[in-house]
PDB file of C-alpha atoms and ligand atoms in Angstrom:
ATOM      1  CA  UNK A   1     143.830 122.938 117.153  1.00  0.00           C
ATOM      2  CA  UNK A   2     143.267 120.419 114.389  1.00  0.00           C
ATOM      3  CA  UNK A   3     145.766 119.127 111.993  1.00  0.00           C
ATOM      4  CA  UNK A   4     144.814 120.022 108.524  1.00  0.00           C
ATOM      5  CA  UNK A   5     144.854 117.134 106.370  1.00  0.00           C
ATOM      6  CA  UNK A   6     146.447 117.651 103.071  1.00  0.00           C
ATOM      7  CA  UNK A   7     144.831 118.082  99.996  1.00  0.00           C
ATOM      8  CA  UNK A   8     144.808 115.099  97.508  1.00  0.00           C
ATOM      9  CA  UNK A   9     144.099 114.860  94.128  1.00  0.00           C
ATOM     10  CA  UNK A  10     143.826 112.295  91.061  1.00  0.00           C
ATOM     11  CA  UNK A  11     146.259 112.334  87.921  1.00  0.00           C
ATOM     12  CA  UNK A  12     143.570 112.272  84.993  1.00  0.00           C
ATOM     13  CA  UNK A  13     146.116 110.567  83.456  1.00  0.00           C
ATOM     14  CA  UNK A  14     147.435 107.848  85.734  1.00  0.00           C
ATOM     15  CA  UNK A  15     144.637 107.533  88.168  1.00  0.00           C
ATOM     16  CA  UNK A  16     147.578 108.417  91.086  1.00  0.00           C
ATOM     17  CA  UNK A  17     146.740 110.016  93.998  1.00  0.00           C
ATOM     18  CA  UNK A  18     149.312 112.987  95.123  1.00  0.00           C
ATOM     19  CA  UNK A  19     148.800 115.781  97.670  1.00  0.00           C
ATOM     20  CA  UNK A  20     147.639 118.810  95.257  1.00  0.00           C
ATOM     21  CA  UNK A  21     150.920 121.262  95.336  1.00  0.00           C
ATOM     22  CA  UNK A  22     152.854 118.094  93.744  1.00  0.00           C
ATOM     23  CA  UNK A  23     150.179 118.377  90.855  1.00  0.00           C
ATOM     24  CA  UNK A  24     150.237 120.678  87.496  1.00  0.00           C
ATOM     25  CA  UNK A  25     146.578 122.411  87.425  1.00  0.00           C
ATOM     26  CA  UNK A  26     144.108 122.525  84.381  1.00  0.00           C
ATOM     27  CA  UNK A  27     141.243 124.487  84.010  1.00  0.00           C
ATOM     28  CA  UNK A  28     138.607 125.159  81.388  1.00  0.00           C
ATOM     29  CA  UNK A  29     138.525 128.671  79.844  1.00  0.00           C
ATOM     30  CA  UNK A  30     135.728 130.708  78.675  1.00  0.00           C
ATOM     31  CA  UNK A  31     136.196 129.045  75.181  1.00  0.00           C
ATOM     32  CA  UNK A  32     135.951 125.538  76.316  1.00  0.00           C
ATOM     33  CA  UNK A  33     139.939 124.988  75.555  1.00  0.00           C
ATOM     34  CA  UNK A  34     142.115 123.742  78.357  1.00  0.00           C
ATOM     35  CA  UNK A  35     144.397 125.819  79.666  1.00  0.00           C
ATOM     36  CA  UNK A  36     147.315 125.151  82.308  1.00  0.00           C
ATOM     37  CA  UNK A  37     146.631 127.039  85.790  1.00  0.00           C
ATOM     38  CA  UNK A  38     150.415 127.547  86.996  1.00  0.00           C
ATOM     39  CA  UNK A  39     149.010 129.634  89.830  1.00  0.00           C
ATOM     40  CA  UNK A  40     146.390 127.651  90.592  1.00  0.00           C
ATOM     41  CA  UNK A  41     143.717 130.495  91.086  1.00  0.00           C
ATOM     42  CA  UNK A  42     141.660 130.457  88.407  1.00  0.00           C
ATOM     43  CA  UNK A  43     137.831 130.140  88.180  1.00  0.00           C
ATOM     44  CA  UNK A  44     136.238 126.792  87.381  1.00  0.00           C
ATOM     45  CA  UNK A  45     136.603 123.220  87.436  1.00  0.00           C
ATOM     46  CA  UNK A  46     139.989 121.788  87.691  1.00  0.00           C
ATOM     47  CA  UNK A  47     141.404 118.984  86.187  1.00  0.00           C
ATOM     48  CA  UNK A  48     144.864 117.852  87.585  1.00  0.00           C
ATOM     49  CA  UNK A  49     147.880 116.017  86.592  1.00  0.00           C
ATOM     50  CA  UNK A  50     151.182 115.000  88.498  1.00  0.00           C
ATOM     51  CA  UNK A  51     154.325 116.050  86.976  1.00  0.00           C
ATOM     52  CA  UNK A  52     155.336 113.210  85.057  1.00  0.00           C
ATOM     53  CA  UNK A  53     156.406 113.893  81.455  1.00  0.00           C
ATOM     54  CA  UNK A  54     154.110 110.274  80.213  1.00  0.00           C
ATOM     55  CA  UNK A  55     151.032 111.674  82.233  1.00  0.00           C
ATOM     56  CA  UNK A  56     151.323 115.087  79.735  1.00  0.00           C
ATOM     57  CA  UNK A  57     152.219 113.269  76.543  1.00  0.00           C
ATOM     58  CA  UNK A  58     149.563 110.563  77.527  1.00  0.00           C
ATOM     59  CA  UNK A  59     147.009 113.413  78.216  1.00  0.00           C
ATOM     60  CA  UNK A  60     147.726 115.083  75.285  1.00  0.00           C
ATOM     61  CA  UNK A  61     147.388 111.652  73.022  1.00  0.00           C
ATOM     62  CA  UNK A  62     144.144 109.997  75.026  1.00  0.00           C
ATOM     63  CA  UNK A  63     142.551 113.381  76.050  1.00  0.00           C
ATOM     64  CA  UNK A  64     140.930 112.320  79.777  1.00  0.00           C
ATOM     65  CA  UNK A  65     140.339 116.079  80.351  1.00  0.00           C
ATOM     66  CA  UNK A  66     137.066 115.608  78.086  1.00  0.00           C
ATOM     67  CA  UNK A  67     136.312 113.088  80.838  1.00  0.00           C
ATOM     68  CA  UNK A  68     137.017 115.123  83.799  1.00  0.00           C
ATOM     69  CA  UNK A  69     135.577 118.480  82.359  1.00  0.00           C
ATOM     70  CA  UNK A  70     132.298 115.988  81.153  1.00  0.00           C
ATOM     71  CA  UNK A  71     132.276 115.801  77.331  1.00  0.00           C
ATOM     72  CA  UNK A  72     133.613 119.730  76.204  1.00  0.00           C
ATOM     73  CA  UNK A  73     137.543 119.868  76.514  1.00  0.00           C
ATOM     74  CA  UNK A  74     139.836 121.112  73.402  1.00  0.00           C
ATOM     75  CA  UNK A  75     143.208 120.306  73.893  1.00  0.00           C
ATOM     76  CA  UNK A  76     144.463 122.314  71.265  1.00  0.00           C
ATOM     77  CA  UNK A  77     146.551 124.639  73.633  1.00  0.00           C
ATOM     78  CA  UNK A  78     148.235 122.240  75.148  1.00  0.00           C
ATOM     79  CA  UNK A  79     149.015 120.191  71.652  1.00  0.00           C
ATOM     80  CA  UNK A  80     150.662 123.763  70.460  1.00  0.00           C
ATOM     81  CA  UNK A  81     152.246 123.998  73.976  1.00  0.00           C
ATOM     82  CA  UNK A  82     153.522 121.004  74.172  1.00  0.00           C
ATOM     83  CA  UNK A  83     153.724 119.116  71.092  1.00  0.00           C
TER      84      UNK A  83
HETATM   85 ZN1  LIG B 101     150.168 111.031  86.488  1.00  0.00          ZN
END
């Protein structure tokens, strides 16, 4: 039997590199607005970040999800979520 590597995944915000279930999902809706995946099961592309407070605020400020989702990616959600 094989041991199963763990999954790793980039902060969009602070380039860090954490196994995924230490990381705070995004996804792109329908609508092209970003919306938090707490259950990590939805459809689509996702964009992660770890659970640092800065990493949201700085994501929220700098936007790098327009990066990782290529050029669509309105934050407005989160803003009203968070903000
Ligand atoms: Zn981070």
């Amino acid at each position: 039997m094989q041991e199963k590597r763990k999954i790793e995944r980039t902060c969009i915000a602070c380039r860090e590199k954490r196994p995924k279930n230490e990381l705070e999902r995004y996804v792109l809706s329908a609508g092209g607005k970003v919306i938090r995946d707490p259950e990590k099961d939805l459809p689509g592309r996702g964009a992660y970040l770890c659970g640092n407070e800065d990493c949201l605020k700085a994501a929220i400020k700098r936007n790098p999800f327009s990066r990782a989702f290529r050029g669509r990616a309105d934050i407005s959600a989160l803003r009203a979520e968070n903000g």
